[in-house]
């Protein structure tokens, strides 16, 4: 794996967010080698003049007009669900293509449906005919089993588990190790505590 941008003929990608999740997504991007990772947009890192592994932080998160012409694709890699939704909408309005990133060590069924702007991280499993809405996050080791649904901007933390046919509402967050039983439905914007089971 290299930490330098890839060949210029590939789509040019901006990652919005240079924190822990943003860097994890960036690592997946570099491992898959599908994009030329141009850099990051992040308020704090830009103000501090930081770079990430030699890749620049081009500017604040929402200054999307500044990135037109530099990048073709973008992904919001911020764990905060409402903020991710807001920035996703702003990127769409600015004309960027919202891409998804799947870590090469994740397992995603070819019969699963993934919306735009999804991140599926290392060790995650997305089962047969599962559905991930736009902007969803399936973090390391998390499981979205067959026919389960994660609505838009839902978020599974590390090792969270959705049994077959369960539903995670829009903007809901399953914190680390939480679990949904078969067919259980969780309302939009719900936050499950670490280890909580329903």
PDB file of C-alpha atoms in Angstrom, residues 1-183:
ATOM      1  CA  UNK A   1       0.000   0.000   0.000  1.00  0.00           C
ATOM      2  CA  UNK A   2       1.147   3.507  -0.760  1.00  0.00           C
ATOM      3  CA  UNK A   3       0.175   6.695   1.009  1.00  0.00           C
ATOM      4  CA  UNK A   4       0.691   8.872  -2.055  1.00  0.00           C
ATOM      5  CA  UNK A   5      -1.962   9.882  -4.585  1.00  0.00           C
ATOM      6  CA  UNK A   6      -2.581   7.381  -7.363  1.00  0.00           C
ATOM      7  CA  UNK A   7      -2.399   7.765 -11.115  1.00  0.00           C
ATOM      8  CA  UNK A   8      -4.015  10.914 -12.493  1.00  0.00           C
ATOM      9  CA  UNK A   9      -6.299   9.008 -14.891  1.00  0.00           C
ATOM     10  CA  UNK A  10      -8.489   7.824 -12.020  1.00  0.00           C
ATOM     11  CA  UNK A  11     -11.449   9.797 -10.623  1.00  0.00           C
ATOM     12  CA  UNK A  12     -10.210  12.500  -8.265  1.00  0.00           C
ATOM     13  CA  UNK A  13     -11.641  12.073  -4.755  1.00  0.00           C
ATOM     14  CA  UNK A  14     -12.078  14.515  -1.872  1.00  0.00           C
ATOM     15  CA  UNK A  15     -12.728  13.130   1.610  1.00  0.00           C
ATOM     16  CA  UNK A  16     -14.691  15.507   3.816  1.00  0.00           C
ATOM     17  CA  UNK A  17     -13.409  14.932   7.332  1.00  0.00           C
ATOM     18  CA  UNK A  18      -9.821  14.316   8.402  1.00  0.00           C
ATOM     19  CA  UNK A  19     -10.529  12.805  11.826  1.00  0.00           C
ATOM     20  CA  UNK A  20     -10.414   9.154  12.808  1.00  0.00           C
ATOM     21  CA  UNK A  21     -13.210   7.993  10.510  1.00  0.00           C
ATOM     22  CA  UNK A  22     -11.938  10.145   7.647  1.00  0.00           C
ATOM     23  CA  UNK A  23      -8.481   8.647   7.934  1.00  0.00           C
ATOM     24  CA  UNK A  24      -9.916   5.121   8.107  1.00  0.00           C
ATOM     25  CA  UNK A  25     -11.869   5.777   4.915  1.00  0.00           C
ATOM     26  CA  UNK A  26      -8.778   7.275   3.302  1.00  0.00           C
ATOM     27  CA  UNK A  27      -6.796   4.149   4.131  1.00  0.00           C
ATOM     28  CA  UNK A  28      -9.487   2.017   2.467  1.00  0.00           C
ATOM     29  CA  UNK A  29      -9.340   4.275  -0.596  1.00  0.00           C
ATOM     30  CA  UNK A  30      -5.580   3.897  -0.837  1.00  0.00           C
ATOM     31  CA  UNK A  31      -5.845   0.119  -0.454  1.00  0.00           C
ATOM     32  CA  UNK A  32      -8.485  -0.282  -3.167  1.00  0.00           C
ATOM     33  CA  UNK A  33      -6.657   2.028  -5.603  1.00  0.00           C
ATOM     34  CA  UNK A  34      -9.869   3.000  -7.436  1.00  0.00           C
ATOM     35  CA  UNK A  35      -9.421   6.743  -6.943  1.00  0.00           C
ATOM     36  CA  UNK A  36      -6.790   9.427  -7.016  1.00  0.00           C
ATOM     37  CA  UNK A  37      -7.141  10.684  -3.447  1.00  0.00           C
ATOM     38  CA  UNK A  38      -6.549  14.415  -3.824  1.00  0.00           C
ATOM     39  CA  UNK A  39      -6.897  15.297  -0.156  1.00  0.00           C
ATOM     40  CA  UNK A  40      -9.276  16.271   2.638  1.00  0.00           C
ATOM     41  CA  UNK A  41     -11.613  19.074   3.636  1.00  0.00           C
ATOM     42  CA  UNK A  42     -11.767  19.672   7.384  1.00  0.00           C
ATOM     43  CA  UNK A  43     -12.235  22.830   9.446  1.00  0.00           C
ATOM     44  CA  UNK A  44      -9.946  22.015  12.361  1.00  0.00           C
ATOM     45  CA  UNK A  45      -7.149  20.335  10.433  1.00  0.00           C
ATOM     46  CA  UNK A  46      -7.094  23.177   7.889  1.00  0.00           C
ATOM     47  CA  UNK A  47      -6.936  25.819  10.630  1.00  0.00           C
ATOM     48  CA  UNK A  48      -3.983  23.962  12.177  1.00  0.00           C
ATOM     49  CA  UNK A  49      -2.199  23.638   8.840  1.00  0.00           C
ATOM     50  CA  UNK A  50      -2.142  19.847   9.064  1.00  0.00           C
ATOM     51  CA  UNK A  51      -1.538  17.322   6.320  1.00  0.00           C
ATOM     52  CA  UNK A  52      -2.483  13.640   6.496  1.00  0.00           C
ATOM     53  CA  UNK A  53       0.213  11.200   5.326  1.00  0.00           C
ATOM     54  CA  UNK A  54       1.509  13.821   2.920  1.00  0.00           C
ATOM     55  CA  UNK A  55      -1.966  14.496   1.516  1.00  0.00           C
ATOM     56  CA  UNK A  56      -3.181  18.096   1.853  1.00  0.00           C
ATOM     57  CA  UNK A  57      -6.138  19.408   3.800  1.00  0.00           C
ATOM     58  CA  UNK A  58      -7.419  21.688   1.060  1.00  0.00           C
ATOM     59  CA  UNK A  59      -9.704  23.851   3.159  1.00  0.00           C
ATOM     60  CA  UNK A  60     -12.718  23.946   5.480  1.00  0.00           C
ATOM     61  CA  UNK A  61     -15.337  21.224   5.218  1.00  0.00           C
ATOM     62  CA  UNK A  62     -18.110  23.268   3.589  1.00  0.00           C
ATOM     63  CA  UNK A  63     -16.054  25.463   1.221  1.00  0.00           C
ATOM     64  CA  UNK A  64     -17.088  23.237  -1.663  1.00  0.00           C
ATOM     65  CA  UNK A  65     -16.935  25.960  -4.303  1.00  0.00           C
ATOM     66  CA  UNK A  66     -13.160  26.018  -3.774  1.00  0.00           C
ATOM     67  CA  UNK A  67     -12.793  22.372  -4.783  1.00  0.00           C
ATOM     68  CA  UNK A  68     -14.666  22.529  -8.095  1.00  0.00           C
ATOM     69  CA  UNK A  69     -12.159  21.626 -10.796  1.00  0.00           C
ATOM     70  CA  UNK A  70      -9.786  19.958  -8.343  1.00  0.00           C
ATOM     71  CA  UNK A  71     -11.926  16.896  -7.628  1.00  0.00           C
ATOM     72  CA  UNK A  72     -14.713  14.972  -9.359  1.00  0.00           C
ATOM     73  CA  UNK A  73     -15.965  12.771  -6.526  1.00  0.00           C
ATOM     74  CA  UNK A  74     -16.463  13.232  -2.797  1.00  0.00           C
ATOM     75  CA  UNK A  75     -17.357  11.266   0.311  1.00  0.00           C
ATOM     76  CA  UNK A  76     -18.392  12.679   3.680  1.00  0.00           C
ATOM     77  CA  UNK A  77     -16.418  10.682   6.258  1.00  0.00           C
ATOM     78  CA  UNK A  78     -17.775  12.183   9.465  1.00  0.00           C
ATOM     79  CA  UNK A  79     -19.453  10.018  12.100  1.00  0.00           C
ATOM     80  CA  UNK A  80     -21.945  12.678  13.254  1.00  0.00           C
ATOM     81  CA  UNK A  81     -25.112  11.682  11.380  1.00  0.00           C
ATOM     82  CA  UNK A  82     -26.908  15.054  11.043  1.00  0.00           C
ATOM     83  CA  UNK A  83     -23.682  16.806  10.034  1.00  0.00           C
ATOM     84  CA  UNK A  84     -22.913  14.087   7.485  1.00  0.00           C
ATOM     85  CA  UNK A  85     -26.402  14.500   6.024  1.00  0.00           C
ATOM     86  CA  UNK A  86     -26.024  18.293   5.820  1.00  0.00           C
ATOM     87  CA  UNK A  87     -22.625  18.161   4.107  1.00  0.00           C
ATOM     88  CA  UNK A  88     -23.809  15.390   1.763  1.00  0.00           C
ATOM     89  CA  UNK A  89     -26.668  17.636   0.576  1.00  0.00           C
ATOM     90  CA  UNK A  90     -24.292  20.570   0.108  1.00  0.00           C
ATOM     91  CA  UNK A  91     -21.924  18.450  -1.983  1.00  0.00           C
ATOM     92  CA  UNK A  92     -24.798  17.267  -4.154  1.00  0.00           C
ATOM     93  CA  UNK A  93     -25.985  20.834  -4.661  1.00  0.00           C
ATOM     94  CA  UNK A  94     -22.445  21.851  -5.665  1.00  0.00           C
ATOM     95  CA  UNK A  95     -22.438  19.173  -8.369  1.00  0.00           C
ATOM     96  CA  UNK A  96     -19.999  16.625  -6.962  1.00  0.00           C
ATOM     97  CA  UNK A  97     -20.522  12.906  -7.530  1.00  0.00           C
ATOM     98  CA  UNK A  98     -21.052  11.202  -4.172  1.00  0.00           C
ATOM     99  CA  UNK A  99     -19.172   7.912  -4.125  1.00  0.00           C
ATOM    100  CA  UNK A 100     -19.110   4.967  -1.741  1.00  0.00           C
ATOM    101  CA  UNK A 101     -16.030   3.273  -0.307  1.00  0.00           C
ATOM    102  CA  UNK A 102     -15.856  -0.412   0.601  1.00  0.00           C
ATOM    103  CA  UNK A 103     -12.770  -1.605   2.457  1.00  0.00           C
ATOM    104  CA  UNK A 104     -11.119  -4.514   0.611  1.00  0.00           C
ATOM    105  CA  UNK A 105     -11.417  -6.642   3.769  1.00  0.00           C
ATOM    106  CA  UNK A 106     -15.190  -6.105   4.021  1.00  0.00           C
ATOM    107  CA  UNK A 107     -17.660  -8.663   2.675  1.00  0.00           C
ATOM    108  CA  UNK A 108     -20.581  -7.184   0.736  1.00  0.00           C
ATOM    109  CA  UNK A 109     -23.111  -9.410  -0.992  1.00  0.00           C
ATOM    110  CA  UNK A 110     -23.445  -8.746  -4.733  1.00  0.00           C
ATOM    111  CA  UNK A 111     -27.209  -8.742  -4.093  1.00  0.00           C
ATOM    112  CA  UNK A 112     -27.048  -6.004  -1.466  1.00  0.00           C
ATOM    113  CA  UNK A 113     -28.187  -2.501  -2.428  1.00  0.00           C
ATOM    114  CA  UNK A 114     -25.942   0.421  -1.511  1.00  0.00           C
ATOM    115  CA  UNK A 115     -26.889   4.065  -1.816  1.00  0.00           C
ATOM    116  CA  UNK A 116     -24.467   6.865  -2.624  1.00  0.00           C
ATOM    117  CA  UNK A 117     -21.915   7.999  -0.074  1.00  0.00           C
ATOM    118  CA  UNK A 118     -21.803   4.754   1.924  1.00  0.00           C
ATOM    119  CA  UNK A 119     -18.720   3.634   3.872  1.00  0.00           C
ATOM    120  CA  UNK A 120     -18.266  -0.077   4.666  1.00  0.00           C
ATOM    121  CA  UNK A 121     -15.183  -0.615   6.792  1.00  0.00           C
ATOM    122  CA  UNK A 122     -12.719  -3.445   7.479  1.00  0.00           C
ATOM    123  CA  UNK A 123     -14.232  -6.726   8.626  1.00  0.00           C
ATOM    124  CA  UNK A 124     -17.825  -5.577   8.072  1.00  0.00           C
ATOM    125  CA  UNK A 125     -20.380  -7.941   6.520  1.00  0.00           C
ATOM    126  CA  UNK A 126     -23.361  -6.824   4.434  1.00  0.00           C
ATOM    127  CA  UNK A 127     -25.602  -9.785   3.657  1.00  0.00           C
ATOM    128  CA  UNK A 128     -27.837 -10.930   0.841  1.00  0.00           C
ATOM    129  CA  UNK A 129     -30.442  -8.368  -0.244  1.00  0.00           C
ATOM    130  CA  UNK A 130     -29.546  -6.036   2.606  1.00  0.00           C
ATOM    131  CA  UNK A 131     -30.113  -2.341   1.893  1.00  0.00           C
ATOM    132  CA  UNK A 132     -27.833   0.543   2.912  1.00  0.00           C
ATOM    133  CA  UNK A 133     -29.343   3.983   2.379  1.00  0.00           C
ATOM    134  CA  UNK A 134     -27.315   6.959   1.230  1.00  0.00           C
ATOM    135  CA  UNK A 135     -24.631   8.163   3.601  1.00  0.00           C
ATOM    136  CA  UNK A 136     -24.790   5.058   5.806  1.00  0.00           C
ATOM    137  CA  UNK A 137     -21.744   3.856   7.770  1.00  0.00           C
ATOM    138  CA  UNK A 138     -21.072   0.196   8.559  1.00  0.00           C
ATOM    139  CA  UNK A 139     -18.028   0.326  10.779  1.00  0.00           C
ATOM    140  CA  UNK A 140     -15.301  -2.229  11.477  1.00  0.00           C
ATOM    141  CA  UNK A 141     -16.628  -5.700  12.251  1.00  0.00           C
ATOM    142  CA  UNK A 142     -20.288  -4.651  12.046  1.00  0.00           C
ATOM    143  CA  UNK A 143     -22.890  -6.956  10.479  1.00  0.00           C
ATOM    144  CA  UNK A 144     -25.943  -6.045   8.406  1.00  0.00           C
ATOM    145  CA  UNK A 145     -27.423  -9.490   7.795  1.00  0.00           C
ATOM    146  CA  UNK A 146     -29.715 -10.647   4.993  1.00  0.00           C
ATOM    147  CA  UNK A 147     -32.676  -8.364   4.201  1.00  0.00           C
ATOM    148  CA  UNK A 148     -31.749  -5.898   6.947  1.00  0.00           C
ATOM    149  CA  UNK A 149     -32.140  -2.219   6.137  1.00  0.00           C
ATOM    150  CA  UNK A 150     -30.076   0.776   7.210  1.00  0.00           C
ATOM    151  CA  UNK A 151     -31.957   3.917   6.261  1.00  0.00           C
ATOM    152  CA  UNK A 152     -30.256   7.096   5.060  1.00  0.00           C
ATOM    153  CA  UNK A 153     -27.388   8.297   7.243  1.00  0.00           C
ATOM    154  CA  UNK A 154     -27.758   5.438   9.708  1.00  0.00           C
ATOM    155  CA  UNK A 155     -24.570   4.408  11.471  1.00  0.00           C
ATOM    156  CA  UNK A 156     -23.410   1.053  12.828  1.00  0.00           C
ATOM    157  CA  UNK A 157     -20.499   1.372  15.245  1.00  0.00           C
ATOM    158  CA  UNK A 158     -17.720  -1.162  15.686  1.00  0.00           C
ATOM    159  CA  UNK A 159     -19.062  -4.729  16.047  1.00  0.00           C
ATOM    160  CA  UNK A 160     -22.715  -3.618  15.978  1.00  0.00           C
ATOM    161  CA  UNK A 161     -24.975  -6.329  14.610  1.00  0.00           C
ATOM    162  CA  UNK A 162     -28.288  -6.295  12.740  1.00  0.00           C
ATOM    163  CA  UNK A 163     -29.952  -9.714  12.404  1.00  0.00           C
ATOM    164  CA  UNK A 164     -31.910 -10.628   9.307  1.00  0.00           C
ATOM    165  CA  UNK A 165     -34.813  -8.360   8.409  1.00  0.00           C
ATOM    166  CA  UNK A 166     -34.076  -5.753  11.086  1.00  0.00           C
ATOM    167  CA  UNK A 167     -34.382  -2.050  10.282  1.00  0.00           C
ATOM    168  CA  UNK A 168     -32.285   0.895  11.481  1.00  0.00           C
ATOM    169  CA  UNK A 169     -34.112   4.185  10.938  1.00  0.00           C
ATOM    170  CA  UNK A 170     -32.706   7.264   9.247  1.00  0.00           C
ATOM    171  CA  UNK A 171     -29.980   9.047  11.225  1.00  0.00           C
ATOM    172  CA  UNK A 172     -30.066   6.365  13.937  1.00  0.00           C
ATOM    173  CA  UNK A 173     -26.832   5.249  15.575  1.00  0.00           C
ATOM    174  CA  UNK A 174     -25.974   1.819  16.918  1.00  0.00           C
ATOM    175  CA  UNK A 175     -22.973   2.368  19.153  1.00  0.00           C
ATOM    176  CA  UNK A 176     -20.231  -0.230  19.509  1.00  0.00           C
ATOM    177  CA  UNK A 177     -21.397  -3.766  20.207  1.00  0.00           C
ATOM    178  CA  UNK A 178     -25.136  -3.019  20.100  1.00  0.00           C
ATOM    179  CA  UNK A 179     -27.458  -5.537  18.449  1.00  0.00           C
ATOM    180  CA  UNK A 180     -30.866  -5.830  16.807  1.00  0.00           C
ATOM    181  CA  UNK A 181     -32.713  -9.160  16.787  1.00  0.00           C
ATOM    182  CA  UNK A 182     -34.496 -10.625  13.797  1.00  0.00           C
ATOM    183  CA  UNK A 183     -37.046  -8.222  12.353  1.00  0.00           C
TER     184      UNK A 183
END
